[in-house]
XYZ file of C-alpha atoms in Angstrom:
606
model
C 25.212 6.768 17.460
C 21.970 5.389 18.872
C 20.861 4.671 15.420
C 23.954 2.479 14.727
C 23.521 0.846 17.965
C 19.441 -0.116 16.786
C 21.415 -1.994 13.833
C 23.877 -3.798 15.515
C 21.114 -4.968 18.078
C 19.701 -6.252 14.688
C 22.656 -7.793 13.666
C 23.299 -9.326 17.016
C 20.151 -11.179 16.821
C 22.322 -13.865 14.001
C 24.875 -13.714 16.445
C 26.666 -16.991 15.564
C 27.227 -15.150 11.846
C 28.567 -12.290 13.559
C 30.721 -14.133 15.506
C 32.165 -16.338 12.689
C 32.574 -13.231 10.431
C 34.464 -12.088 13.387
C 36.976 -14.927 13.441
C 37.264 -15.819 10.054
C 38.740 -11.807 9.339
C 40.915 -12.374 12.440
C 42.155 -15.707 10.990
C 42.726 -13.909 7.771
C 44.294 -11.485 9.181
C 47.070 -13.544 10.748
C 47.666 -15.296 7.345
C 47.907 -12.325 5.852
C 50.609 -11.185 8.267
C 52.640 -14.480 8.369
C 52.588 -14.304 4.159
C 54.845 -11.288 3.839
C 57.409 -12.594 6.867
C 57.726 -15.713 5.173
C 58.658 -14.226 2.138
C 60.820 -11.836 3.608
C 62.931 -15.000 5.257
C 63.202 -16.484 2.238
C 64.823 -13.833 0.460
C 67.134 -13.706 3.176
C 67.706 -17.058 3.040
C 68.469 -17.067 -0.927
C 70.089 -14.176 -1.041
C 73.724 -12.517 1.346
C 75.791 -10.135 1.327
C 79.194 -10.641 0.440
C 81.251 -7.792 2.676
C 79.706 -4.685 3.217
C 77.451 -2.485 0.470
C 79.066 0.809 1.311
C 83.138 -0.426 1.129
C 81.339 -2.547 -2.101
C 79.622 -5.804 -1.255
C 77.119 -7.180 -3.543
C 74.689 -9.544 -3.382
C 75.302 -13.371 -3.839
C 73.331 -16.307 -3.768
C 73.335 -18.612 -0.129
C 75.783 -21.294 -1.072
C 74.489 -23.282 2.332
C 70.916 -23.095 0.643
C 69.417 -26.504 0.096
C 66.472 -27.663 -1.598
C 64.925 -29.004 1.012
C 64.991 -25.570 2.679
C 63.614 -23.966 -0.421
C 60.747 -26.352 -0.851
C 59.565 -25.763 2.903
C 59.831 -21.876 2.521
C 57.818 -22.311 -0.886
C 55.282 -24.586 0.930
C 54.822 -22.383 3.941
C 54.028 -19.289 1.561
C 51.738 -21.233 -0.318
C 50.080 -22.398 2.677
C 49.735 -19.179 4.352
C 47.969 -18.366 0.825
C 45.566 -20.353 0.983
C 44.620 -20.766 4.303
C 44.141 -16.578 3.840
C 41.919 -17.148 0.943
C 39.972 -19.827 2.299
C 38.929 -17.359 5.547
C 38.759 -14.709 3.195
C 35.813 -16.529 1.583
C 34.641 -17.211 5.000
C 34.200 -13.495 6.013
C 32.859 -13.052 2.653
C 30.222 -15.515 2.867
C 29.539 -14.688 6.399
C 28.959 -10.828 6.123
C 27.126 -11.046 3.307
C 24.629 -13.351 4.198
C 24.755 -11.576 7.407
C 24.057 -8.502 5.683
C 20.674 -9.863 3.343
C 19.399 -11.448 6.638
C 19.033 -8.023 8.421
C 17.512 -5.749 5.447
C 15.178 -8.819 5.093
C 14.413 -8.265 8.680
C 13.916 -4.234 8.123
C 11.775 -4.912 5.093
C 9.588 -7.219 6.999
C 8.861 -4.744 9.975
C 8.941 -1.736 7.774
C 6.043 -3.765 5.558
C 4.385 -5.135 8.511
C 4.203 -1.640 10.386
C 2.593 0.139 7.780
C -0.075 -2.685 7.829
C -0.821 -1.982 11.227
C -0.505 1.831 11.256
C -4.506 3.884 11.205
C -4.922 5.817 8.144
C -3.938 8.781 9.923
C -0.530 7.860 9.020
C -1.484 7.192 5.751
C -2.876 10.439 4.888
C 0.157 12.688 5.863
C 2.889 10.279 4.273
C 3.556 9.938 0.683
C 3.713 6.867 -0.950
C 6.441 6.975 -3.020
C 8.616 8.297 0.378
C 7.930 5.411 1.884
C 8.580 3.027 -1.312
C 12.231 4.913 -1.077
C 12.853 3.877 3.090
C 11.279 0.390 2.134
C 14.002 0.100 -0.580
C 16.941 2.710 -0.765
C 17.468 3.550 3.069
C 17.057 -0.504 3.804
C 19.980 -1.101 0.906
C 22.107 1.936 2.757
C 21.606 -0.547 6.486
C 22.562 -3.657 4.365
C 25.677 -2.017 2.832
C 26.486 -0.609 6.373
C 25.705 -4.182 7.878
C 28.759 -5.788 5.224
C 31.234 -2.784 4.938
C 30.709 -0.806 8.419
C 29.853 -3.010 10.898
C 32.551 -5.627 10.103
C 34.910 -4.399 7.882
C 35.375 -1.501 9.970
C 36.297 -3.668 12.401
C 38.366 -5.287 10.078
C 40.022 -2.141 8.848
C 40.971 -1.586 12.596
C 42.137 -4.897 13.662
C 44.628 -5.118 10.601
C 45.815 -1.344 10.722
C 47.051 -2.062 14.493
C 48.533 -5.543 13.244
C 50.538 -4.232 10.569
C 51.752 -0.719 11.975
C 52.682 -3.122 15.415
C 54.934 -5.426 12.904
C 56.418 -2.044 10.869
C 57.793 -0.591 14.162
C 59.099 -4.197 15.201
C 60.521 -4.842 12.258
C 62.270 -0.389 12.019
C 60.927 1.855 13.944
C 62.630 4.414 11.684
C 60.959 3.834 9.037
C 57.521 3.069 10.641
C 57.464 6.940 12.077
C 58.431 7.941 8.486
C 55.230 6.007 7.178
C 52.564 7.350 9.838
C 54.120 10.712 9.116
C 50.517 11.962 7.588
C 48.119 9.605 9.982
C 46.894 12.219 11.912
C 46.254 14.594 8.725
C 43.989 11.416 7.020
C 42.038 11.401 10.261
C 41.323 14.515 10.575
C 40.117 14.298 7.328
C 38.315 11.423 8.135
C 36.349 13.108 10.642
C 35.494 15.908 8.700
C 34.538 13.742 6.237
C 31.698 11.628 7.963
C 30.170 14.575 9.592
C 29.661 16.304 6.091
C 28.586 12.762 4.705
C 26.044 12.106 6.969
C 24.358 15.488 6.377
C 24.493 14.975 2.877
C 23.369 11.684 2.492
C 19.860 12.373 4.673
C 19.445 15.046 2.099
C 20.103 12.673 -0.872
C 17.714 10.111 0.710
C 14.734 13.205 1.151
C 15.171 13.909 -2.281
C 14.916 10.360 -3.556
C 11.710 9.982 -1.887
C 10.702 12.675 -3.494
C 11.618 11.653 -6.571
C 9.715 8.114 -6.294
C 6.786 10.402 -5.368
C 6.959 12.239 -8.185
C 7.346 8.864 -10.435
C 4.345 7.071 -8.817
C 1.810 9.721 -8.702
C 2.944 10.014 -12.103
C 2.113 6.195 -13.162
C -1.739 6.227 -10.907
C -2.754 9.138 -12.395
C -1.319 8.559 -16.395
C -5.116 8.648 -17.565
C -5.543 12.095 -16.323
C -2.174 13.001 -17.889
C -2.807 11.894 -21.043
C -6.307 13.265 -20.721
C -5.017 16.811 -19.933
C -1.980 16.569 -22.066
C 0.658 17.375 -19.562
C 3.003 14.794 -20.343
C 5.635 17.871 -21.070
C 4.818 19.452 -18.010
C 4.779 16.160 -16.190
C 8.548 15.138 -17.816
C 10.091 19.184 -16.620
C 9.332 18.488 -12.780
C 10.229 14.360 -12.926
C 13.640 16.186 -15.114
C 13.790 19.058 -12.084
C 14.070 16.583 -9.322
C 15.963 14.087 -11.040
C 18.637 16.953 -11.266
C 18.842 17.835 -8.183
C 18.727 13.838 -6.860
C 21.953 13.866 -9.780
C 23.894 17.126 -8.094
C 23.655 15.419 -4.471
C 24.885 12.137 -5.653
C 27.835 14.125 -7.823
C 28.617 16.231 -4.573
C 28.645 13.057 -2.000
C 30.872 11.362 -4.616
C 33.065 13.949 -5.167
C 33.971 14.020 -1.317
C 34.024 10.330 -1.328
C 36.435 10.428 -4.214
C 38.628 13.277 -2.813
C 38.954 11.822 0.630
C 40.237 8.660 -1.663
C 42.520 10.283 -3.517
C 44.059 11.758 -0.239
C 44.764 8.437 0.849
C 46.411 7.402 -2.139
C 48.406 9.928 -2.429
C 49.602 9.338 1.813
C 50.576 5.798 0.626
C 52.457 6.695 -2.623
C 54.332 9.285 -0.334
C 54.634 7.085 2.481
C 55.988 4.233 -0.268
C 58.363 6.861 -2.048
C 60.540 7.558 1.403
C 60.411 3.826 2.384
C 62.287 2.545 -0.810
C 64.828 5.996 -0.253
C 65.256 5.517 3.243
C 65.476 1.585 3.819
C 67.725 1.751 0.672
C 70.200 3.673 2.779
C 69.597 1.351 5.803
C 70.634 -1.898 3.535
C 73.749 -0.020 2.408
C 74.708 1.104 5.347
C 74.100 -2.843 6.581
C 71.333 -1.695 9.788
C 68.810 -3.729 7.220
C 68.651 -6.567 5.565
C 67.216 -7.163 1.832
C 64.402 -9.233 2.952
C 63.374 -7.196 6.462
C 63.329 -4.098 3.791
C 60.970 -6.617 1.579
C 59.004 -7.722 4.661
C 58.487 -4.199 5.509
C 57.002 -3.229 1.760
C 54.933 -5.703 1.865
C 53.494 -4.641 5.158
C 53.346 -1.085 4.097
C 51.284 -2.540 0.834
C 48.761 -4.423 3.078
C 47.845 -0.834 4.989
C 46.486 0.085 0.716
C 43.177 -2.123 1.458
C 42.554 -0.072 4.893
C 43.456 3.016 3.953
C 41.462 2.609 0.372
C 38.212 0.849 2.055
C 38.070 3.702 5.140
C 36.422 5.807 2.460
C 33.994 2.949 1.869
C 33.786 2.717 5.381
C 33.002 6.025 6.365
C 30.195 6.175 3.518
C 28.443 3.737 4.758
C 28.417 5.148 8.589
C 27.338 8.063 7.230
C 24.359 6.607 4.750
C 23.485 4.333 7.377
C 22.297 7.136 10.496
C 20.715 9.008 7.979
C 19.105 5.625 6.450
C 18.733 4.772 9.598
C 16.871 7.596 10.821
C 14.313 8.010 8.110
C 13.140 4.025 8.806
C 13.116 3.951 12.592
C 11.192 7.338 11.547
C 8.583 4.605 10.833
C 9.348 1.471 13.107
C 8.842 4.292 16.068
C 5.880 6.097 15.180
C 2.869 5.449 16.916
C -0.645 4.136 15.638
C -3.786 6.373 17.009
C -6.016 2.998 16.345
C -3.782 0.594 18.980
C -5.775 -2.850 20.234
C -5.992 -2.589 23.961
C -3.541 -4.810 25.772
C -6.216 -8.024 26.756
C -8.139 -7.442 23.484
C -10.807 -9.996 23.292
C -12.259 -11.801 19.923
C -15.366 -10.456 18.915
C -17.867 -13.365 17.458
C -20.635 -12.821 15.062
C -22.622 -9.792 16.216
C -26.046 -9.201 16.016
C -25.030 -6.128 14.408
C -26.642 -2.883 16.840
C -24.320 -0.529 16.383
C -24.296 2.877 18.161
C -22.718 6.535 17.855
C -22.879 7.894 21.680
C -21.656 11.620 21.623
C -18.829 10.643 19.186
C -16.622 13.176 17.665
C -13.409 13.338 15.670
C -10.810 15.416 14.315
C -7.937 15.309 11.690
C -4.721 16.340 13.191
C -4.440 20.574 13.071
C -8.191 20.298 11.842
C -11.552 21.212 13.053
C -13.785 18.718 14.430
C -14.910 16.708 11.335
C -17.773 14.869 13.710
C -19.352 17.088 16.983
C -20.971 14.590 19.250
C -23.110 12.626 16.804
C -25.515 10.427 17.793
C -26.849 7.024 15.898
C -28.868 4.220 16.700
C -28.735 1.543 13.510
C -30.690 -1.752 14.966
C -29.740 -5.042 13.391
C -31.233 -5.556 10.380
C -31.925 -2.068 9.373
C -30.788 0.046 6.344
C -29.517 3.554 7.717
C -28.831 6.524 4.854
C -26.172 8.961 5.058
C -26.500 12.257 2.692
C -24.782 15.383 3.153
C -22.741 17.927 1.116
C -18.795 16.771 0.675
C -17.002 17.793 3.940
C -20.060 17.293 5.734
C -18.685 14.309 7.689
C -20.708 11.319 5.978
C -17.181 9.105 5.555
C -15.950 9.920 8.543
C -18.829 7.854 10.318
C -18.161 4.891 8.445
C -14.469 4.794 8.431
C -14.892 4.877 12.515
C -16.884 1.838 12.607
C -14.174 -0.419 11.668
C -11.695 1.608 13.491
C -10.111 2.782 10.074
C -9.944 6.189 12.854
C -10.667 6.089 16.119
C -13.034 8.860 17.937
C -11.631 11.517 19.520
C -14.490 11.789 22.365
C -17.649 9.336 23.319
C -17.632 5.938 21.562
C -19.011 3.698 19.538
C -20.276 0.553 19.983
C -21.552 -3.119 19.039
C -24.714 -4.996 20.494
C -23.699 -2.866 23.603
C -19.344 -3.206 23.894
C -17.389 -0.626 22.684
C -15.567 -1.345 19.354
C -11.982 -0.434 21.346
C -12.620 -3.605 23.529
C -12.355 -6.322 20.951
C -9.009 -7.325 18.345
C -8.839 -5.101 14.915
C -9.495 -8.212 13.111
C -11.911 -9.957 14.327
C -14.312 -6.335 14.995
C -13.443 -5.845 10.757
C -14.136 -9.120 10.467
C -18.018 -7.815 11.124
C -17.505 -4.988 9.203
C -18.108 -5.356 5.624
C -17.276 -2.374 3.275
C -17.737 -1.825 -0.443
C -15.858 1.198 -0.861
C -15.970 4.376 -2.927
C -12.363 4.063 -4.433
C -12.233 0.376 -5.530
C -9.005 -1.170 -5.582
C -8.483 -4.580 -7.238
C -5.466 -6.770 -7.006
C -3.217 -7.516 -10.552
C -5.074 -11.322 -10.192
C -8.114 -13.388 -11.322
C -11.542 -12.482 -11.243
C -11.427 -15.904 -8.955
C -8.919 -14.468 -6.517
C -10.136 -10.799 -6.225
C -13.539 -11.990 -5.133
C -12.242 -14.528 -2.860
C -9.486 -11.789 -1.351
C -9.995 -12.223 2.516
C -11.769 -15.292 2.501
C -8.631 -18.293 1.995
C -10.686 -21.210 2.682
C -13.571 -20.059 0.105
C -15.372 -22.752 -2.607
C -15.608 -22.462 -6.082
C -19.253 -22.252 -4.704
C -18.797 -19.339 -2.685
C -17.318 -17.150 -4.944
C -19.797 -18.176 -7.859
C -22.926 -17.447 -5.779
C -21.267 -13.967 -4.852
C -20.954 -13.329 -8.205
C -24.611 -14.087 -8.793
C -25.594 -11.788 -5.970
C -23.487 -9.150 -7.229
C -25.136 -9.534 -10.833
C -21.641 -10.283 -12.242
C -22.010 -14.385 -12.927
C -23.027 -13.784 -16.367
C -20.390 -11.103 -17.929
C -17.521 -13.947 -15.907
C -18.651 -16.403 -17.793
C -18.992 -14.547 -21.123
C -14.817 -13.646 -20.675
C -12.465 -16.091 -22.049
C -11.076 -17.318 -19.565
C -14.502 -17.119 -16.950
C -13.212 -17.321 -13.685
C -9.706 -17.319 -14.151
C -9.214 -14.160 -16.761
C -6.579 -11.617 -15.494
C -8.047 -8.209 -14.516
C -5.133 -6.191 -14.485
C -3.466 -3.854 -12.383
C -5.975 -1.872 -10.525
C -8.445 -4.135 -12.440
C -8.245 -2.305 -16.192
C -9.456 -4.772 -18.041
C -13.081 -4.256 -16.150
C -15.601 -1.607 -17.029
C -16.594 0.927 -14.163
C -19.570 -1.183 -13.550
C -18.198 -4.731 -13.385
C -14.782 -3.180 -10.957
C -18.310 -2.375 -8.567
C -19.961 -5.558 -8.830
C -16.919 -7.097 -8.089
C -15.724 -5.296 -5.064
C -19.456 -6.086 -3.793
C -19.111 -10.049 -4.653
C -16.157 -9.959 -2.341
C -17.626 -8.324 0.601
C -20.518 -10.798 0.303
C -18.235 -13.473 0.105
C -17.520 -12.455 3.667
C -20.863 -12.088 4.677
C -20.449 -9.553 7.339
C -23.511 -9.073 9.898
C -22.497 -5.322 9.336
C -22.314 -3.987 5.994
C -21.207 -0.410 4.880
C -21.800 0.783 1.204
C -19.636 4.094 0.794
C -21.536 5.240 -2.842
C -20.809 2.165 -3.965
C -22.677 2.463 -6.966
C -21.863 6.109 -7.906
C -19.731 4.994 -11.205
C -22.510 3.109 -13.168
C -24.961 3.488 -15.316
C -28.913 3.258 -14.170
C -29.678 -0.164 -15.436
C -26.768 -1.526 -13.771
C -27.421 0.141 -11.182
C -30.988 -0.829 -10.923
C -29.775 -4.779 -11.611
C -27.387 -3.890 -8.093
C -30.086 -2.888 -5.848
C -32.239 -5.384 -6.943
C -29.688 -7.780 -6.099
C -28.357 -6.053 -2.874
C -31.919 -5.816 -1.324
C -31.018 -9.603 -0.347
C -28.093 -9.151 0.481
C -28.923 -6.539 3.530
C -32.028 -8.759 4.629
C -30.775 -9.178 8.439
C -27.502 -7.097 7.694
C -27.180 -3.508 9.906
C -26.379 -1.758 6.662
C -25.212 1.922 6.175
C -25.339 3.293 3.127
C -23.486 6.669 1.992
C -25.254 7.318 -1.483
C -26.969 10.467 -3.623
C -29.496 7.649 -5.858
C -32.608 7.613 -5.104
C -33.516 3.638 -4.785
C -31.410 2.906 -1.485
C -32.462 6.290 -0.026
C -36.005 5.933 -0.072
C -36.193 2.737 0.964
C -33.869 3.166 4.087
C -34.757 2.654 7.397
C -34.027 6.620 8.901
C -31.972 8.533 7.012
C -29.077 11.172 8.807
C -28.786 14.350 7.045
C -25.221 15.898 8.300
C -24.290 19.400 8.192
C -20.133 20.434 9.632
C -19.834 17.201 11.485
C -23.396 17.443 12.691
C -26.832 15.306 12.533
C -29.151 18.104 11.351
C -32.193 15.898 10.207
C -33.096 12.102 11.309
C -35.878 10.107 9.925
C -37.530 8.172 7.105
C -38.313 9.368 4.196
C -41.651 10.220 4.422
C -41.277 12.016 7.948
C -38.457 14.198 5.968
C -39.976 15.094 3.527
C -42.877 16.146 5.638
C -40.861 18.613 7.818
C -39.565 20.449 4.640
C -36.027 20.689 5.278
C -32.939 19.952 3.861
C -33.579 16.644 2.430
C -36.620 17.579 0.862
C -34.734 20.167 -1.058
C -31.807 17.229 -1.853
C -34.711 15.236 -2.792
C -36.621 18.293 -5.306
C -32.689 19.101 -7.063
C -31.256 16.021 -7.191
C -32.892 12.945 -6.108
C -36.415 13.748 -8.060
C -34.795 13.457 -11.109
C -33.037 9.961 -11.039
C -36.481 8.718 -9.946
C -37.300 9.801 -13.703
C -34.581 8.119 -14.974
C -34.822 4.631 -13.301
C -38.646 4.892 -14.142
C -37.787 5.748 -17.882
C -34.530 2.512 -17.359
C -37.947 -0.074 -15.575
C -40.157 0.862 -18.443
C -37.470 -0.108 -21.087
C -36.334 -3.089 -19.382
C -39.853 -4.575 -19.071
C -40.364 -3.804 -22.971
C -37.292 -5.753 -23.575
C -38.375 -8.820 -21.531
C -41.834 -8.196 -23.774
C -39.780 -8.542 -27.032
């Protein structure tokens, strides 16, 4: 019930449509009440009985009826109708918008929580899970919002109204209709519990389901390359299945516990028309009390129908519920520090003091590693995959956050200052490139609001990209698709560089971010980026040859560990590890990017 109590807290924060959703069902309520008494008076006013049914009387028409009567009778009913529909709307109108206003609110903090959440979080949730909670489970609070948390209410309020008015009106024949009450709730009862369980289980399998579907739609190259579009349809079909037999099974029980209360009221109805039939004859009733008393019996239908309704949306919304406060509750291991101060533009000395790290469950990925990168300077990172060399970089911008020692900037520790303003130093041209579905113009400037036209062009001329921009139809302004697939491999890089220039960070890290293109580009990059790390603390995770040479020291990690520091010329001298890198795999690109110069310089000839 705690859950439930989360979302009414919610709810209670537009308390003045709460309150008026409130009042306009207990205003329709009343209406709805006076409606069938009115009508029940004015049978008995149009309608007597001459002598008595059982020696047989009949029915006559009033003789002292006059019109003026009649008119006010038919002018109070219609009235009473109105006035019912009218708050009827209002309850409507109130709940609903009631309702939206809340799942906007989840949304937002559901949206705005995985923002803020370390990638820690990120790399044990799927995505398509949390697509479902952002969607599904917040549609499951919004329906519980408009059908549980006021028409249940609702459902209560008018049940007690109308049974009060049955046994005023015969007590007789108000026990005989709440003969089966305490079977339906039972029922009920049952009914929830088994709901709730279900429903959790549905919403766990429709995760898994949007999981499915949008590792499906990333990855369609590599389906299409490997030709498992069959194999890909039989496990989308197997968990579509099952997500169909969970649905069938909750709506089966929904629709039994339905029927049940149909059939109590078609019962109930059967031995009210037998019963108050005898009652009339026998002259303890009268024609219009036994109408009145119909009617009332017919306004328990919308309770009695909707507590099916009702009870499916309790039971959607704790396990709804659960699964988003799942992430509204969890806790970030990258947290600002309560008093965080702005850091300004740094100087950009950035140090590793005994820092280490480890992945939940995992073994340390980084064993008290120590770096000293002075401003300015270009610092190398090589090492076999696993080795660590990602790690580093992702804990300078507090993407993770060490596990023991610290790292630090022009002396403070990184923990000290605001998440944005430290990334805000912090440039990164990353391995996986994402681009937005945008412009060339708006990727580039992503990050940077208040850029120029200027700014983004001169990026693009740093990043060696000004010239293919212009030589697109639309320059500046062409559409590069989702995940930008209108760009080669080369041009997404160039790109994702222009817009960390565009920032101009005094601390830039290059994660192989030139891994996916060809020498020449590649050669055009460098020749380009050597200006852009001019008075830049750069670090540089890369296996080509031009920005490892030329970097300041170069850390050779082994198992989370620094196992060679130096230049290039001191480690090649000491025969180690990165002279052997250098012999198998670095020797030969410096072939290649001679072989790439020699052409290039015959071209200019030409």
């Amino acid at each position: 019930m705690s859950i439930l109590m989360r979302i009414t807290r919610m709810a209670y924060r537009y308390r003045t449509r709460l309150i008026l959703a409130y009042v306009s069902f207990f205003a329709a309520i009343g209406f709805s009440l006076l409606v069938p008494w009115l009508f029940g008076e004015a049978i008995d006013q149009i309608v007597v009985v001459e002598g008595v049914l059982e020696d047989g009387g009949r029915f006559i028409a009033n003789p002292d009826l006059t019109a003026g009567v009649l008119f006010l009778l038919a002018s109070l009913l219609l009235g009473a109708s109105l006035l019912r529909g009218f708050c009827d709307f209002a309850r409507t109108y109130t709940t609903d918008s009631l309702s939206q206003l809340v799942s906007y609110d989840f949304r937002n903090q559901i949206y705005d929580k995985l923002q803020h959440v370390s990638f820690a979080y990120h790399d044990k949730e799927h995505t398509g899970n949390l697509m479902s909670k952002a969607t599904a489970d917040v549609e499951a609070i919004r329906r519980f919002v408009n059908m549980g948390l006021v028409r249940s209410l609702e459902v209560v309020v008018r049940t007690i109204g109308v049974t009060s008015v049955l046994i005023f009106l015969n007590w007789e024949l108000a026990l005989i209709s709440l003969v089966f009450v305490p079977f339906l709730v039972m029922r009920s009862t049952f009914v929830i519990g088994k709901l709730r369980r279900m429903w959790l289980h549905v919403q766990e399998v429709n995760g898994e389901l949007v999981t499915v579907l949008q590792e499906n739609l990333v990855g369609i190259h590599v389906v299409k390359a490997f030709g498992s579009e069959n194999f890909e349809r039989r496990k989308y079909d197997k968990k579509a299945q099952e997500l169909r037999g969970e649905y069938y099974e909750s709506e089966r029980l929904q629709g039994t516990n339905s029927a049940w209360m149909s059939l109590y009221f078609t019962f109930a109805l059967c031995l009210i028309v037998w019963y108050g039939g005898w009652e009339i004859i026998r002259g303890d009733l009268s024609a219009g009390d036994l109408a009145k008393f119909v009617l009332y019996l017919n306004q328990l239908t919308f309770p009695i129908r909707a507590s099916a309704q009702i009870i499916n949306s309790f039971s959607r919304a704790i396990s709804s519920g659960r699964r988003i406060f799942d992430v509204l509750d969890t806790s970030s291991p990258v947290e600002e520090k309560p008093g965080a101060r702005e850091m300004g533009r740094a100087n950009g000395h950035v140090r590793f003091e005994n820092a280490s790290f480890a992945y939940e469950a995992r073994a340390a990925t980084l064993d008290r590693v120590n770096i000293d990168a002075e401003p300015g300077k270009v610092t190398a990172i090589l090492g076999a995959p696993g080795s660590g060399k990602s790690t580093v970089v992702n804990l300078l911008p507090r993407f993770y956050d060490v596990t023991d020692g610290k790292v630090t900037i022009d002396g403070d520790d990184i923990r000290d200052f605001t998440l944005e303003s430290l990334r805000r130093n912090v440039g990164i041209v990353q391995q996986d490139i994402f681009l937005f579905d945008a412009t060339i113009r708006d990727n580039i400037a992503y990050g940077v609001s208040n850029a120029t036209e200027e700014d983004i062009i001169n990026a693009a001329k740093i990043a060696q990209l000004h010239e293919q921009i212009m030589s697109f139809a639309y320059g500046y302004d062409t559409w590069v698709g989702e995940r930008g697939s209108t760009l080669s491999g080369g041009q997404r890089q160039r790109l994702s560089i222009a817009r960390t220039i565009l920032v101009n960070p005094p601390i830039l890290i290059l994660d192989d971010s030139t891994s996916s293109v060809d020498v020449e580009t590649e050669r055009q990059i460098h020749q380009a980026m050597v200006n852009v790390m001019k008075g830049r603390t750069t670090f540089v995770i890369a296996h080509r040859l031009s920005t490892v040479r030329e970097a300041d020291q170069i850390l050779v990690l082994r198992d989370g560990n620094i196992v060679e520091q130096g230049n290039h010329t001191e480690l090649m001298t000491s025969r180690g590890i990165y002279r052997d890198i250098y012999e198998l795999q670095l020797r030969p690109q410096e072939e290649v990017l001679l072989d790439a110069s020699i052409a290039g310089g015959d071209g200019g000839d030409n």
